[in-house]
Tab-separated table of C-alpha atoms in Angstrom:
chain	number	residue	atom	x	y	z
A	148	UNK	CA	-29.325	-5.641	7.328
A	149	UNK	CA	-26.013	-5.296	8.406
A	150	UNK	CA	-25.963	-6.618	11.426
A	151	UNK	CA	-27.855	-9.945	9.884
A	152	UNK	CA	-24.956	-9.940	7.560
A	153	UNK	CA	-22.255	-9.851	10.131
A	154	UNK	CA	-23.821	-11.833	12.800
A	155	UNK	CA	-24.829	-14.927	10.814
A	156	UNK	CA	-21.644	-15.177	9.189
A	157	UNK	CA	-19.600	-15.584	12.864
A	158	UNK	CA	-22.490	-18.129	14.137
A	159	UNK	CA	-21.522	-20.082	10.760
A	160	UNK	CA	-17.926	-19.562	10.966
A	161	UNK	CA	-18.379	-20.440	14.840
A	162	UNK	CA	-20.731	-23.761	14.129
A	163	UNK	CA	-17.489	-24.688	10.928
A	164	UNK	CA	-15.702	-26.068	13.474
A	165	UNK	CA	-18.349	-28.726	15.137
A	166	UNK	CA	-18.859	-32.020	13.620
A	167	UNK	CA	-21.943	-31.801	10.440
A	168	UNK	CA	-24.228	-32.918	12.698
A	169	UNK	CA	-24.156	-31.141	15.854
A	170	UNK	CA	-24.033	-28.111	13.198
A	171	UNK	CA	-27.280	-25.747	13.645
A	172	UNK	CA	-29.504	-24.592	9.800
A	173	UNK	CA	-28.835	-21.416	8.874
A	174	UNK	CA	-32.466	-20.318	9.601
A	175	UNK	CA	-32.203	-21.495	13.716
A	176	UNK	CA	-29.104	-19.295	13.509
A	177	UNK	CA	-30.908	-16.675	12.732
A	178	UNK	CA	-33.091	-16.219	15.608
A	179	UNK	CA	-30.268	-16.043	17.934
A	180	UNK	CA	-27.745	-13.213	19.187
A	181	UNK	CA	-24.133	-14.445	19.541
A	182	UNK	CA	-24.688	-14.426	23.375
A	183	UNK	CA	-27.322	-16.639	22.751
A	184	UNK	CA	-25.526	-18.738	20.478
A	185	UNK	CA	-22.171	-19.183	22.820
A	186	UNK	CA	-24.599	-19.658	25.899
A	187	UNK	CA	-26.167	-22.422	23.744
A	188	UNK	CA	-22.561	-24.269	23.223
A	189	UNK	CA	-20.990	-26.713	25.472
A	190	UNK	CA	-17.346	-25.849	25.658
A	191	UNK	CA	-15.004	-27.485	23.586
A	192	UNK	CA	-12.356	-28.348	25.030
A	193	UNK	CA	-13.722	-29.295	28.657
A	194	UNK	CA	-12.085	-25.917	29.991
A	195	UNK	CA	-14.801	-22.922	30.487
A	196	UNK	CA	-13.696	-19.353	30.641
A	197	UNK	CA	-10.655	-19.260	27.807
A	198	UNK	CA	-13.091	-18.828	24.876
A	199	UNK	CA	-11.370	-16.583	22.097
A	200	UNK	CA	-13.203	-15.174	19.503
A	201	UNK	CA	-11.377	-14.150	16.330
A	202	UNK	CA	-12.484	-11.486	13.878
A	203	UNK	CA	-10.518	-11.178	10.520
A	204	UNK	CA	-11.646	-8.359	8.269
A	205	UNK	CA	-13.012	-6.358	11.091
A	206	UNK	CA	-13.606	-3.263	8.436
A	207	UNK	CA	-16.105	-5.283	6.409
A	208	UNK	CA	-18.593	-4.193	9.823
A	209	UNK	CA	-18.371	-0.936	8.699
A	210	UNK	CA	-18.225	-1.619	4.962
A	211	UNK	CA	-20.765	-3.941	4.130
A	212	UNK	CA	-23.951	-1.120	4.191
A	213	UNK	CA	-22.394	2.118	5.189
A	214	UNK	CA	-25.924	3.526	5.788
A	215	UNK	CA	-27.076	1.187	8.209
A	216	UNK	CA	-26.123	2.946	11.390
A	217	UNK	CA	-28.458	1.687	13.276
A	218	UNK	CA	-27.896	-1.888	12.490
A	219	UNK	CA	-24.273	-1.433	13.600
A	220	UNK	CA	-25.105	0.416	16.670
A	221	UNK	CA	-26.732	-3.147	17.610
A	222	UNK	CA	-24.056	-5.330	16.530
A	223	UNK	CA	-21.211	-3.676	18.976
A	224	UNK	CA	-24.169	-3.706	21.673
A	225	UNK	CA	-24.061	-7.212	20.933
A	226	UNK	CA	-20.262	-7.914	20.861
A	227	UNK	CA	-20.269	-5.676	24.372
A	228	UNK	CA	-22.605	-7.959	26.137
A	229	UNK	CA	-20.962	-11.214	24.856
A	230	UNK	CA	-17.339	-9.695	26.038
A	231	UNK	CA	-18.572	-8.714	29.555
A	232	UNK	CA	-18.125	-12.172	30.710
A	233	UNK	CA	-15.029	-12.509	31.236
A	234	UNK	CA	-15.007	-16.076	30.276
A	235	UNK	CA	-14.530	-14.534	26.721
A	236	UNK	CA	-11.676	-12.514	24.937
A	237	UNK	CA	-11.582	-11.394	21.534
A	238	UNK	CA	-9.133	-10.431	18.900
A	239	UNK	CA	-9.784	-8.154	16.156
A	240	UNK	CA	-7.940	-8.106	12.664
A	241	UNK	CA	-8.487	-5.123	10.461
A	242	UNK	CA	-7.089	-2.550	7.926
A	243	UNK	CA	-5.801	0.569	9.843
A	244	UNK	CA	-7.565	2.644	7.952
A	245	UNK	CA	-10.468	2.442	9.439
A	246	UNK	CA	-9.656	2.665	13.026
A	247	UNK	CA	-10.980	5.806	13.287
A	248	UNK	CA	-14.714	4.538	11.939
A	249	UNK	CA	-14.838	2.438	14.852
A	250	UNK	CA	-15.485	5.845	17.190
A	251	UNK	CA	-18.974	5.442	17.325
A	252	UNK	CA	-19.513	2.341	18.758
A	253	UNK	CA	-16.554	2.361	21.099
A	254	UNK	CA	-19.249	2.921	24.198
A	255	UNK	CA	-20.551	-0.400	23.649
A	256	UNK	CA	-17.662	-2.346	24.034
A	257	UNK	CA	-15.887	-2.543	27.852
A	258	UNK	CA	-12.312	-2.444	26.910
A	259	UNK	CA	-13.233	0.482	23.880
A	260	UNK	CA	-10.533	-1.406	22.356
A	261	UNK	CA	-8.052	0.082	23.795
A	262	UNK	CA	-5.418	-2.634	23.304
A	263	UNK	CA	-3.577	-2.803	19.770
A	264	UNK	CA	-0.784	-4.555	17.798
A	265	UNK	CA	0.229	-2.651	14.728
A	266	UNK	CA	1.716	-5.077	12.179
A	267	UNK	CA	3.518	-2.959	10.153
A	268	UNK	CA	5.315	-4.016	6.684
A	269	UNK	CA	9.183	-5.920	7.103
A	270	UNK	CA	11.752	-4.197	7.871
A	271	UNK	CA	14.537	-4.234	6.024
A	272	UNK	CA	16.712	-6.723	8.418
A	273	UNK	CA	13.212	-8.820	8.499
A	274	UNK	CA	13.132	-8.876	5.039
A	275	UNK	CA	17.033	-10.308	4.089
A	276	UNK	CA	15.961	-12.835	7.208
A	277	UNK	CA	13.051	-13.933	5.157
A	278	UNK	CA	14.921	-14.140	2.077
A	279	UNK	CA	17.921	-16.011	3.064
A	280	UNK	CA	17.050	-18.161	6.091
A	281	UNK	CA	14.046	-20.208	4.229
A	282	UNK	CA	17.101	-21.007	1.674
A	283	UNK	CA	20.192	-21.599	4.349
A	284	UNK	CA	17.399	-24.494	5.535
A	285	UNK	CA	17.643	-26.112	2.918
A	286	UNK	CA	21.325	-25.923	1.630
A	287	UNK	CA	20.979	-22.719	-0.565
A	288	UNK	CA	23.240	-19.718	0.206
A	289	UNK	CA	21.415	-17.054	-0.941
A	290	UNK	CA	24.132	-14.550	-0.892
A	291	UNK	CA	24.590	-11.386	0.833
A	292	UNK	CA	24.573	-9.105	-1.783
A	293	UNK	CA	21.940	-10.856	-3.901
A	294	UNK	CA	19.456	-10.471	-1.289
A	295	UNK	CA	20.807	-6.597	-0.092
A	296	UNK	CA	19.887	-6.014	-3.922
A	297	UNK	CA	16.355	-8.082	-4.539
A	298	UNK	CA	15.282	-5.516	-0.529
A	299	UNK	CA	16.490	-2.937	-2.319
A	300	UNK	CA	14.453	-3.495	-5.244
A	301	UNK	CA	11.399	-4.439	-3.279
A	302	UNK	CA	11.439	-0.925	-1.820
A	303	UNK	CA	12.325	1.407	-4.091
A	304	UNK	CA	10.021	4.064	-4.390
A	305	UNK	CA	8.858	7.166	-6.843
A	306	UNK	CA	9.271	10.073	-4.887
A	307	UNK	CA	8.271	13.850	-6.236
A	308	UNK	CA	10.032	16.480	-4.739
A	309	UNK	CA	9.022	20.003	-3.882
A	310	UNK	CA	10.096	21.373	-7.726
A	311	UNK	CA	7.618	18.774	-9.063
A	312	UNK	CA	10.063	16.569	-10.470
A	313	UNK	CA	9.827	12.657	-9.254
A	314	UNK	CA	13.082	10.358	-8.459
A	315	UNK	CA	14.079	6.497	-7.240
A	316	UNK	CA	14.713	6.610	-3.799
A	317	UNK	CA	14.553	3.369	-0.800
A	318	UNK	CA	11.737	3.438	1.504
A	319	UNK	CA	12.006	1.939	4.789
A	320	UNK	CA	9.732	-1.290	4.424
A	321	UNK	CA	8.985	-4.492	2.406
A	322	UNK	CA	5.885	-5.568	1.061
A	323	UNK	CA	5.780	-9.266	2.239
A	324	UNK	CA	3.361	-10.180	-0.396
A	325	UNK	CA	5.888	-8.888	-3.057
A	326	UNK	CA	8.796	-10.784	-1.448
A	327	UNK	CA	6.727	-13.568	-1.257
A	328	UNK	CA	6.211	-13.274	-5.302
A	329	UNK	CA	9.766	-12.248	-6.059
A	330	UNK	CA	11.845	-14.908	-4.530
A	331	UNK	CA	9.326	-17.714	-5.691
A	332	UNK	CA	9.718	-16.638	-9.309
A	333	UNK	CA	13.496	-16.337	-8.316
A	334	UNK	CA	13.514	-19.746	-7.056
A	335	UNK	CA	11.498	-21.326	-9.883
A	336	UNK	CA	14.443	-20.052	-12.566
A	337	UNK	CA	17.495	-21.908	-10.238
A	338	UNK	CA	18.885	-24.815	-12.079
A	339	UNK	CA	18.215	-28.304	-11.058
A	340	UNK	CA	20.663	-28.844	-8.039
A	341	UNK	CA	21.841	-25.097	-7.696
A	342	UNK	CA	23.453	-24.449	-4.009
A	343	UNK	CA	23.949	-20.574	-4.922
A	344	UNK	CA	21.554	-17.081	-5.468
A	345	UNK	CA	23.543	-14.873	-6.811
A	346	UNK	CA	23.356	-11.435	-7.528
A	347	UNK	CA	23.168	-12.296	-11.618
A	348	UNK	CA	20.219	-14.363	-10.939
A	349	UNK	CA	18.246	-11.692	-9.242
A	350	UNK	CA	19.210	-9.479	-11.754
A	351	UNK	CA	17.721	-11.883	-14.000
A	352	UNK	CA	14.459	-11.712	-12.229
A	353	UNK	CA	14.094	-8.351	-13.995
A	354	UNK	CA	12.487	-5.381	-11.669
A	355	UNK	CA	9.873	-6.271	-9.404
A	356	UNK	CA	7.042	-5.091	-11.586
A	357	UNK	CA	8.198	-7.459	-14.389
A	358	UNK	CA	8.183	-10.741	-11.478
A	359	UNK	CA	4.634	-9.466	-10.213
A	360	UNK	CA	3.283	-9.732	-13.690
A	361	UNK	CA	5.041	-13.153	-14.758
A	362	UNK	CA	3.481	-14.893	-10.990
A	363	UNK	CA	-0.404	-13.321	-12.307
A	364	UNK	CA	0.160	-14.414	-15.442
A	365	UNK	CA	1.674	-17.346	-14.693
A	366	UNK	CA	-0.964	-18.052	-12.088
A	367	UNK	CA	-4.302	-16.953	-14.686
A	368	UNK	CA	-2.745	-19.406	-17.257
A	369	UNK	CA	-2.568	-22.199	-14.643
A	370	UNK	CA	-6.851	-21.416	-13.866
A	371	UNK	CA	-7.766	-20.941	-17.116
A	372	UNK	CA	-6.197	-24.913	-17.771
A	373	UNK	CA	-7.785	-26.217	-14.393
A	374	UNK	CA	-11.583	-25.010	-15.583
A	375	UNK	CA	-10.969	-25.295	-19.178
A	376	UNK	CA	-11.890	-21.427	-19.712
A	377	UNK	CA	-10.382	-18.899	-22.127
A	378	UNK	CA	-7.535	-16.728	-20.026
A	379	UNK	CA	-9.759	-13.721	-21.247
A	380	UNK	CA	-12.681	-14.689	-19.280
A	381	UNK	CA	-10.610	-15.755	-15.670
A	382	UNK	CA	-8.533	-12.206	-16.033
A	383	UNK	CA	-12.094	-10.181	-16.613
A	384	UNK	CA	-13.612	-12.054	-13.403
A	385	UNK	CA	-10.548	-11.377	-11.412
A	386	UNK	CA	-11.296	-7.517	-12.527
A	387	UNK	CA	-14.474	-7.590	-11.968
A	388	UNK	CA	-15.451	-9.529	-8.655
A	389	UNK	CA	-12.071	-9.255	-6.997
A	390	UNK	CA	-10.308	-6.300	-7.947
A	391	UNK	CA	-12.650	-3.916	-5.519
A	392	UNK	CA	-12.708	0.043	-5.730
């Protein structure tokens, strides 16, 4: 069931953090509900009433058995009673997308989470920050106009018009994952001793579809050498177990 899913994995993501052998088996988890389970919990740090709870991948609540309504239904009944003390808080992390899924089971929690923090793609001012301050740290000056064009390149986008036909044109955000990518393949081609990113050496990068695939391939090579299997077999699993409809 869902909600056996969901539950035990935040009592063993909770009991992760107490020394192995304070730490509960998975089977005495099981017979608790999280209320239980905090109730059951000295606090840790000698100060009650500042517990946080933190949930990444909040959509995998509603993902994990889509059926299962009823299951669900008792999880957030569970999370409600929990948060009613006010000795706990809790923060939720999840894909936007599926804010709207969470209308059924608003009733059960007391704040119907009402208070939210969209964190939205970089800017791009956040973006030439990320690029050149990391580098001005540590005596590179990544210059202006290199980093104006590698933004510029990280957000270009194919747009189709009315007529049908598509063109280039600059969207308003960065992917941080893709800068992330770009300027460590840029940064891997400096020469030994370098002081200066130019606008030739992004150019060099080649478009940022070309730096995405070098990192993967790059990174499946590096696997396959660690676990001494073929490239062929890593690349399949990463289609397979990772790559997710």
């Amino acid at each position: 069931r869902i909600l056996d899913v969901v539950q035990r994995g935040v009592d063993l993501s909770l009991e992760e953090g107490l020394p192995s052998a304070s730490q509960r088996p998975v089977t005495g988890l099981a017979t608790l509900t999280l209320r239980e389970y905090l109730q059951a919990h000295a606090d840790r740090d000698g100060r009650p009433g500042n517990e946080v709870l933190i949930f990444d991948q909040f959509e995998e609540v509603l993902t994990a058995d889509p059926t299962d309504e009823a299951a669900k239904h008792e999880f957030f009944r569970e999370l409600g009673e929990t948060l009613r003390d006010r000795g706990y808080w809790a923060l939720f992390s999840m894909r936007e997308d599926f804010l709207a899924a969470l209308d059924p089971y608003l009733r059960h929690v007391p704040t119907r989470f009402r208070t939210t923090f969209r964190l939205d793609l970089l800017s791009v001012d956040q973006a030439l920050e990320a690029i050149r301050r990391p580098a001005r740290r540590v005596g590179v000056d990544f210059t202006e106009e290199a980093a104006y064009r590698l933004v510029d390149d990280l957000r270009r986008l194919r747009v189709q018009r009315p007529g049908g036909e598509t063109e280039d044109a600059l969207g308003a955000y960065v992917e941080p994952v893709q800068l992330q990518v770009s300027c460590r393949q840029l940064w891997s081609k400096l020469r030994p001793g370098a002081t200066r990113i130019t606008a030739e050496d992004v150019a060099a990068l080649g478009d940022v579809d070309q730096a995405l695939a070098a990192y993967y391939a790059d990174r499946i090579a590096r696997a396959a050498g660690l676990t001494a299997l073929r490239e062929a077999a890593v690349r399949q699993w990463v289609v397979d177990p990772l790559i997710t409809p």
